[in-house]
Structure formats: C-alpha cells, structure tokens
Amino acid sequence: LQIHQSIRGIFINQIKYALEILHKHGIKKGQSIGTPMATKPKLDVDLSGNPVDQTECRSKIGSLMYLTSSRPDIVQAVCFCARYQSRPIEKHLKEVKRIFRYLRGTINMGLCYPKGSSFDLTAFSDADQAGCIVSCQSTSRGIQFIGDKLVSWMSKKQNYTAMSSAEAEYVALSASFAQVMWMRTQL
C-alpha cells in the first residue's frame, strides 16, 4: 500500500503494484474499459469450453485479490471471477482480462480520506437474487462508512439459496449489520 499524507488528508492506493501486475501479466496495450464487469456476466461452469492454464488464471485472480485492499471498485468482479478457478475456460479468462483493462484505465484510483468529518457510522447493503447461474445462490455486497469515508467493503456468495429477492436482501443486510456492530465496538 502506498499512503500519501498531506494537509488535506490521506490518500491510499497501490499504483506501483497495479503497474507491476499489468506488466507481469502482459496487459500493456489495447483500449481500457469503463467498468470492471459486464452488467450481466454469463459465467458458469462450462465443461465444453476451451480450458486455459489454471495456474495463469489463478495467478491473475490472486494478483487482483491483493489489489482489492485499496480498490473496492473491483471487489465484486474479482470475487465473481474467483468462483471459477477450479476449471477456468476462455470466457472466464476473458472476464479476468476485462478487469485488467479496467484497471489500466483507472490506475490512479484509490481511497481518499479528507481531514475533518463526523464519526457517524453508515452502512449500505445489496444482494442479487440467484445471481449464480450454477447454484442459484445470491451474492451479498456491503459497504460501511465512518462519516464520508469508506472504511469497509465486502462481496460474498450467500451460503444457501434464497427463496425470494427479499430474503436475499435480508441475508445481505444481516452480514452488513454484523460488520457495523463489530465496528461500533472498535470506536
């Protein structure tokens, strides 16, 4: 992590690491892209697709996982791609490369913590209904702020199949609330 302190506040990023992994994985040229993931990605365990090098795919996903400590904008996409590491095929690798293309265009992004704001704790959660094509399980997402500063984020496949969108949302809300309760003990 690179931490830059100034009179205005603190900026945390991983520009050096991002450049290093772009170079390591050969993502040097080509057009950058505006989002890390398609709106409705169609990834599944496709046994008929052309397999790719499992080690290479895992290495790329692992590199991106490390980057999520300062880049919450890629968490959802990276976690989604990580589900298919056991038998990656070309379309899985294509989605991983899409994240790298997004990263190349947003290399200077990070977390900004300006000086002076309240200590109000705010949380948001969301879930999709049966977002996993294979298991029909939903994905929970949550973010927590202290004042206007993002301090915690997560994206996780739910442990069971929700029977309705409301149930999926409640599961996501419960996970986010648990994080808030823990954060309150730390303040």
PDB file of C-alpha atoms in Angstrom:
ATOM      1  CA  LEU A   1       0.000   0.000   0.000  1.00  0.00           C
ATOM      2  CA  GLN A   2       1.166   3.485  -0.785  1.00  0.00           C
ATOM      3  CA  ILE A   3      -0.007   6.031   1.771  1.00  0.00           C
ATOM      4  CA  HIS A   4       0.245   9.715   0.893  1.00  0.00           C
ATOM      5  CA  GLN A   5      -0.355  12.250   3.666  1.00  0.00           C
ATOM      6  CA  SER A   6      -0.952  15.923   3.020  1.00  0.00           C
ATOM      7  CA  ILE A   7      -2.564  18.905   4.696  1.00  0.00           C
ATOM      8  CA  ARG A   8      -5.889  17.923   3.099  1.00  0.00           C
ATOM      9  CA  GLY A   9      -5.882  14.310   4.297  1.00  0.00           C
ATOM     10  CA  ILE A  10      -4.684  10.833   3.380  1.00  0.00           C
ATOM     11  CA  PHE A  11      -4.731   9.058   0.007  1.00  0.00           C
ATOM     12  CA  ILE A  12      -4.165   5.294  -0.132  1.00  0.00           C
ATOM     13  CA  ASN A  13      -3.500   3.457  -3.378  1.00  0.00           C
ATOM     14  CA  GLN A  14      -1.459   0.699  -4.974  1.00  0.00           C
ATOM     15  CA  ILE A  15      -0.306   2.313  -8.216  1.00  0.00           C
ATOM     16  CA  LYS A  16       3.129   0.652  -8.154  1.00  0.00           C
ATOM     17  CA  TYR A  17       1.628  -2.780  -7.565  1.00  0.00           C
ATOM     18  CA  ALA A  18      -1.061  -2.247 -10.209  1.00  0.00           C
ATOM     19  CA  LEU A  19       1.570  -1.286 -12.796  1.00  0.00           C
ATOM     20  CA  GLU A  20       3.652  -4.295 -11.759  1.00  0.00           C
ATOM     21  CA  ILE A  21       0.820  -6.803 -12.241  1.00  0.00           C
ATOM     22  CA  LEU A  22      -0.250  -5.224 -15.529  1.00  0.00           C
ATOM     23  CA  HIS A  23       3.317  -5.683 -16.773  1.00  0.00           C
ATOM     24  CA  LYS A  24       3.684  -9.183 -15.258  1.00  0.00           C
ATOM     25  CA  HIS A  25       0.520 -10.447 -16.939  1.00  0.00           C
ATOM     26  CA  GLY A  26       1.257  -8.777 -20.272  1.00  0.00           C
ATOM     27  CA  ILE A  27      -1.588  -6.252 -20.224  1.00  0.00           C
ATOM     28  CA  LYS A  28       0.276  -3.351 -21.811  1.00  0.00           C
ATOM     29  CA  LYS A  29      -1.681  -2.148 -24.775  1.00  0.00           C
ATOM     30  CA  GLY A  30      -5.215  -2.042 -26.022  1.00  0.00           C
ATOM     31  CA  GLN A  31      -8.147   0.067 -25.076  1.00  0.00           C
ATOM     32  CA  SER A  32      -9.148   0.496 -21.458  1.00  0.00           C
ATOM     33  CA  ILE A  33     -12.734  -0.169 -20.471  1.00  0.00           C
ATOM     34  CA  GLY A  34     -15.170   1.810 -18.292  1.00  0.00           C
ATOM     35  CA  THR A  35     -16.418  -0.967 -15.975  1.00  0.00           C
ATOM     36  CA  PRO A  36     -14.665  -3.953 -14.391  1.00  0.00           C
ATOM     37  CA  MET A  37     -17.510  -6.332 -15.236  1.00  0.00           C
ATOM     38  CA  ALA A  38     -20.333  -6.596 -17.749  1.00  0.00           C
ATOM     39  CA  THR A  39     -23.786  -5.701 -16.444  1.00  0.00           C
ATOM     40  CA  LYS A  40     -24.994  -9.300 -16.537  1.00  0.00           C
ATOM     41  CA  PRO A  41     -21.975 -11.574 -16.948  1.00  0.00           C
ATOM     42  CA  LYS A  42     -22.815 -15.040 -18.204  1.00  0.00           C
ATOM     43  CA  LEU A  43     -20.151 -17.022 -16.396  1.00  0.00           C
ATOM     44  CA  ASP A  44     -20.840 -20.593 -15.426  1.00  0.00           C
ATOM     45  CA  VAL A  45     -19.049 -23.919 -15.143  1.00  0.00           C
ATOM     46  CA  ASP A  46     -18.952 -24.691 -18.853  1.00  0.00           C
ATOM     47  CA  LEU A  47     -17.414 -28.131 -19.393  1.00  0.00           C
ATOM     48  CA  SER A  48     -17.460 -27.758 -23.181  1.00  0.00           C
ATOM     49  CA  GLY A  49     -15.379 -24.555 -23.322  1.00  0.00           C
ATOM     50  CA  ASN A  50     -11.698 -24.426 -24.200  1.00  0.00           C
ATOM     51  CA  PRO A  51      -9.671 -24.838 -20.987  1.00  0.00           C
ATOM     52  CA  VAL A  52      -6.928 -22.334 -20.166  1.00  0.00           C
ATOM     53  CA  ASP A  53      -3.852 -22.623 -17.976  1.00  0.00           C
ATOM     54  CA  GLN A  54      -5.207 -22.937 -14.442  1.00  0.00           C
ATOM     55  CA  THR A  55      -2.012 -21.592 -12.854  1.00  0.00           C
ATOM     56  CA  GLU A  56      -2.025 -18.482 -15.049  1.00  0.00           C
ATOM     57  CA  CYS A  57      -5.687 -17.769 -14.335  1.00  0.00           C
ATOM     58  CA  ARG A  58      -5.237 -18.252 -10.588  1.00  0.00           C
ATOM     59  CA  SER A  59      -2.168 -16.026 -10.601  1.00  0.00           C
ATOM     60  CA  LYS A  60      -4.101 -13.217 -12.277  1.00  0.00           C
ATOM     61  CA  ILE A  61      -7.052 -13.537  -9.901  1.00  0.00           C
ATOM     62  CA  GLY A  62      -4.742 -13.699  -6.875  1.00  0.00           C
ATOM     63  CA  SER A  63      -2.963 -10.534  -8.018  1.00  0.00           C
ATOM     64  CA  LEU A  64      -6.297  -8.768  -8.340  1.00  0.00           C
ATOM     65  CA  MET A  65      -7.458 -10.063  -4.928  1.00  0.00           C
ATOM     66  CA  TYR A  66      -4.465  -8.401  -3.286  1.00  0.00           C
ATOM     67  CA  LEU A  67      -5.318  -5.162  -5.077  1.00  0.00           C
ATOM     68  CA  THR A  68      -8.842  -5.107  -3.594  1.00  0.00           C
ATOM     69  CA  SER A  69      -7.416  -3.860  -0.279  1.00  0.00           C
ATOM     70  CA  SER A  70      -7.340  -0.365  -1.787  1.00  0.00           C
ATOM     71  CA  ARG A  71      -9.713  -0.781  -4.742  1.00  0.00           C
ATOM     72  CA  PRO A  72     -13.272  -1.573  -3.609  1.00  0.00           C
ATOM     73  CA  ASP A  73     -14.455  -0.840  -7.153  1.00  0.00           C
ATOM     74  CA  ILE A  74     -13.100  -4.192  -8.372  1.00  0.00           C
ATOM     75  CA  VAL A  75     -14.140  -6.404  -5.429  1.00  0.00           C
ATOM     76  CA  GLN A  76     -17.407  -7.642  -6.966  1.00  0.00           C
ATOM     77  CA  ALA A  77     -15.838  -8.509 -10.317  1.00  0.00           C
ATOM     78  CA  VAL A  78     -12.775 -10.216  -8.819  1.00  0.00           C
ATOM     79  CA  CYS A  79     -14.840 -12.292  -6.378  1.00  0.00           C
ATOM     80  CA  PHE A  80     -17.170 -13.278  -9.199  1.00  0.00           C
ATOM     81  CA  CYS A  81     -14.273 -14.489 -11.359  1.00  0.00           C
ATOM     82  CA  ALA A  82     -12.660 -16.284  -8.410  1.00  0.00           C
ATOM     83  CA  ARG A  83     -15.616 -18.695  -8.300  1.00  0.00           C
ATOM     84  CA  TYR A  84     -14.427 -20.369 -11.498  1.00  0.00           C
ATOM     85  CA  GLN A  85     -10.763 -21.034 -10.706  1.00  0.00           C
ATOM     86  CA  SER A  86     -11.051 -24.817 -10.491  1.00  0.00           C
ATOM     87  CA  ARG A  87     -11.776 -25.291 -14.231  1.00  0.00           C
ATOM     88  CA  PRO A  88     -11.161 -21.978 -15.990  1.00  0.00           C
ATOM     89  CA  ILE A  89     -12.015 -21.707 -19.664  1.00  0.00           C
ATOM     90  CA  GLU A  90     -11.514 -18.955 -22.230  1.00  0.00           C
ATOM     91  CA  LYS A  91     -14.607 -16.964 -21.263  1.00  0.00           C
ATOM     92  CA  HIS A  92     -13.503 -16.921 -17.590  1.00  0.00           C
ATOM     93  CA  LEU A  93     -10.051 -15.660 -18.570  1.00  0.00           C
ATOM     94  CA  LYS A  94     -11.682 -13.068 -20.833  1.00  0.00           C
ATOM     95  CA  GLU A  95     -13.584 -11.643 -17.828  1.00  0.00           C
ATOM     96  CA  VAL A  96     -10.379 -11.560 -15.758  1.00  0.00           C
ATOM     97  CA  LYS A  97      -8.623  -9.687 -18.576  1.00  0.00           C
ATOM     98  CA  ARG A  98     -11.537  -7.249 -18.656  1.00  0.00           C
ATOM     99  CA  ILE A  99     -10.773  -6.329 -15.022  1.00  0.00           C
ATOM    100  CA  PHE A 100      -7.145  -5.708 -16.003  1.00  0.00           C
ATOM    101  CA  ARG A 101      -8.290  -3.474 -18.888  1.00  0.00           C
ATOM    102  CA  TYR A 102     -10.468  -1.518 -16.446  1.00  0.00           C
ATOM    103  CA  LEU A 103      -7.535  -1.299 -14.044  1.00  0.00           C
ATOM    104  CA  ARG A 104      -5.274   0.119 -16.751  1.00  0.00           C
ATOM    105  CA  GLY A 105      -7.732   2.958 -17.350  1.00  0.00           C
ATOM    106  CA  THR A 106      -8.215   3.690 -13.632  1.00  0.00           C
ATOM    107  CA  ILE A 107      -4.658   3.141 -12.418  1.00  0.00           C
ATOM    108  CA  ASN A 108      -4.593   6.291 -10.256  1.00  0.00           C
ATOM    109  CA  MET A 109      -7.692   5.456  -8.234  1.00  0.00           C
ATOM    110  CA  GLY A 110      -7.527   4.711  -4.535  1.00  0.00           C
ATOM    111  CA  LEU A 111      -9.076   5.659  -1.216  1.00  0.00           C
ATOM    112  CA  CYS A 112      -9.195   9.307  -0.185  1.00  0.00           C
ATOM    113  CA  TYR A 113      -9.685  10.249   3.456  1.00  0.00           C
ATOM    114  CA  PRO A 114     -10.014  14.046   3.759  1.00  0.00           C
ATOM    115  CA  LYS A 115      -9.418  15.705   7.112  1.00  0.00           C
ATOM    116  CA  GLY A 116     -12.277  16.501   9.404  1.00  0.00           C
ATOM    117  CA  SER A 117     -15.636  14.846   9.286  1.00  0.00           C
ATOM    118  CA  SER A 118     -18.088  13.219  11.625  1.00  0.00           C
ATOM    119  CA  PHE A 119     -17.834   9.766  13.139  1.00  0.00           C
ATOM    120  CA  ASP A 120     -21.339   8.751  12.082  1.00  0.00           C
ATOM    121  CA  LEU A 121     -21.417   5.117  11.057  1.00  0.00           C
ATOM    122  CA  THR A 122     -23.389   4.427   7.870  1.00  0.00           C
ATOM    123  CA  ALA A 123     -23.824   1.141   6.034  1.00  0.00           C
ATOM    124  CA  PHE A 124     -25.337   0.030   2.753  1.00  0.00           C
ATOM    125  CA  SER A 125     -26.062  -3.491   1.577  1.00  0.00           C
ATOM    126  CA  ASP A 126     -27.363  -5.100  -1.579  1.00  0.00           C
ATOM    127  CA  ALA A 127     -27.948  -8.556  -2.998  1.00  0.00           C
ATOM    128  CA  ASP A 128     -28.829 -10.092  -6.302  1.00  0.00           C
ATOM    129  CA  GLN A 129     -31.438 -12.848  -6.494  1.00  0.00           C
ATOM    130  CA  ALA A 130     -29.995 -16.136  -7.735  1.00  0.00           C
ATOM    131  CA  GLY A 131     -27.059 -14.402  -9.396  1.00  0.00           C
ATOM    132  CA  CYS A 132     -25.038 -17.607  -9.638  1.00  0.00           C
ATOM    133  CA  ILE A 133     -26.210 -19.464 -12.731  1.00  0.00           C
ATOM    134  CA  VAL A 134     -24.951 -22.811 -11.423  1.00  0.00           C
ATOM    135  CA  SER A 135     -26.240 -22.871  -7.821  1.00  0.00           C
ATOM    136  CA  CYS A 136     -28.907 -20.130  -7.985  1.00  0.00           C
ATOM    137  CA  GLN A 137     -27.317 -18.598  -4.887  1.00  0.00           C
ATOM    138  CA  SER A 138     -27.310 -14.849  -4.392  1.00  0.00           C
ATOM    139  CA  THR A 139     -24.363 -12.543  -3.782  1.00  0.00           C
ATOM    140  CA  SER A 140     -24.303 -10.190  -0.787  1.00  0.00           C
ATOM    141  CA  ARG A 141     -22.495  -6.874  -1.021  1.00  0.00           C
ATOM    142  CA  GLY A 142     -21.954  -4.273   1.653  1.00  0.00           C
ATOM    143  CA  ILE A 143     -20.064  -1.064   2.340  1.00  0.00           C
ATOM    144  CA  GLN A 144     -19.584   0.859   5.562  1.00  0.00           C
ATOM    145  CA  PHE A 145     -18.636   4.497   6.054  1.00  0.00           C
ATOM    146  CA  ILE A 146     -17.428   6.476   9.042  1.00  0.00           C
ATOM    147  CA  GLY A 147     -18.606   9.967   8.205  1.00  0.00           C
ATOM    148  CA  ASP A 148     -17.995  10.237   4.471  1.00  0.00           C
ATOM    149  CA  LYS A 149     -15.010   7.876   4.498  1.00  0.00           C
ATOM    150  CA  LEU A 150     -15.309   4.342   3.138  1.00  0.00           C
ATOM    151  CA  VAL A 151     -13.723   2.010   5.688  1.00  0.00           C
ATOM    152  CA  SER A 152     -15.097  -1.467   4.969  1.00  0.00           C
ATOM    153  CA  TRP A 153     -16.487  -3.360   1.990  1.00  0.00           C
ATOM    154  CA  MET A 154     -17.360  -6.919   1.044  1.00  0.00           C
ATOM    155  CA  SER A 155     -18.812  -9.122  -1.664  1.00  0.00           C
ATOM    156  CA  LYS A 156     -19.702 -12.722  -0.815  1.00  0.00           C
ATOM    157  CA  LYS A 157     -21.734 -15.521  -2.318  1.00  0.00           C
ATOM    158  CA  GLN A 158     -24.503 -16.439   0.120  1.00  0.00           C
ATOM    159  CA  ASN A 159     -24.278 -19.859   1.769  1.00  0.00           C
ATOM    160  CA  TYR A 160     -27.714 -21.035   0.687  1.00  0.00           C
ATOM    161  CA  THR A 161     -30.335 -20.400  -1.971  1.00  0.00           C
ATOM    162  CA  ALA A 162     -32.727 -17.579  -1.084  1.00  0.00           C
ATOM    163  CA  MET A 163     -36.355 -18.206  -1.990  1.00  0.00           C
ATOM    164  CA  SER A 164     -37.073 -14.547  -2.800  1.00  0.00           C
ATOM    165  CA  SER A 165     -35.276 -11.307  -3.510  1.00  0.00           C
ATOM    166  CA  ALA A 166     -36.419 -10.027  -0.103  1.00  0.00           C
ATOM    167  CA  GLU A 167     -34.778 -12.990   1.617  1.00  0.00           C
ATOM    168  CA  ALA A 168     -31.538 -12.408  -0.312  1.00  0.00           C
ATOM    169  CA  GLU A 169     -31.616  -8.729   0.712  1.00  0.00           C
ATOM    170  CA  TYR A 170     -32.165  -9.639   4.382  1.00  0.00           C
ATOM    171  CA  VAL A 171     -29.186 -12.010   4.318  1.00  0.00           C
ATOM    172  CA  ALA A 172     -27.029  -9.207   2.868  1.00  0.00           C
ATOM    173  CA  LEU A 173     -28.392  -6.759   5.432  1.00  0.00           C
ATOM    174  CA  SER A 174     -27.594  -9.181   8.248  1.00  0.00           C
ATOM    175  CA  ALA A 175     -23.962  -9.518   7.117  1.00  0.00           C
ATOM    176  CA  SER A 176     -23.616  -5.743   6.810  1.00  0.00           C
ATOM    177  CA  PHE A 177     -25.211  -5.219  10.221  1.00  0.00           C
ATOM    178  CA  ALA A 178     -22.801  -7.712  11.810  1.00  0.00           C
ATOM    179  CA  GLN A 179     -19.904  -5.691  10.398  1.00  0.00           C
ATOM    180  CA  VAL A 180     -21.411  -2.461  11.763  1.00  0.00           C
ATOM    181  CA  MET A 181     -21.848  -3.994  15.209  1.00  0.00           C
ATOM    182  CA  TRP A 182     -18.202  -5.063  15.231  1.00  0.00           C
ATOM    183  CA  MET A 183     -17.117  -1.597  14.065  1.00  0.00           C
ATOM    184  CA  ARG A 184     -19.110   0.017  16.890  1.00  0.00           C
ATOM    185  CA  THR A 185     -17.104  -1.990  19.429  1.00  0.00           C
ATOM    186  CA  GLN A 186     -13.912  -0.559  17.922  1.00  0.00           C
ATOM    187  CA  LEU A 187     -14.941   3.119  18.048  1.00  0.00           C
TER     188      LEU A 187
END
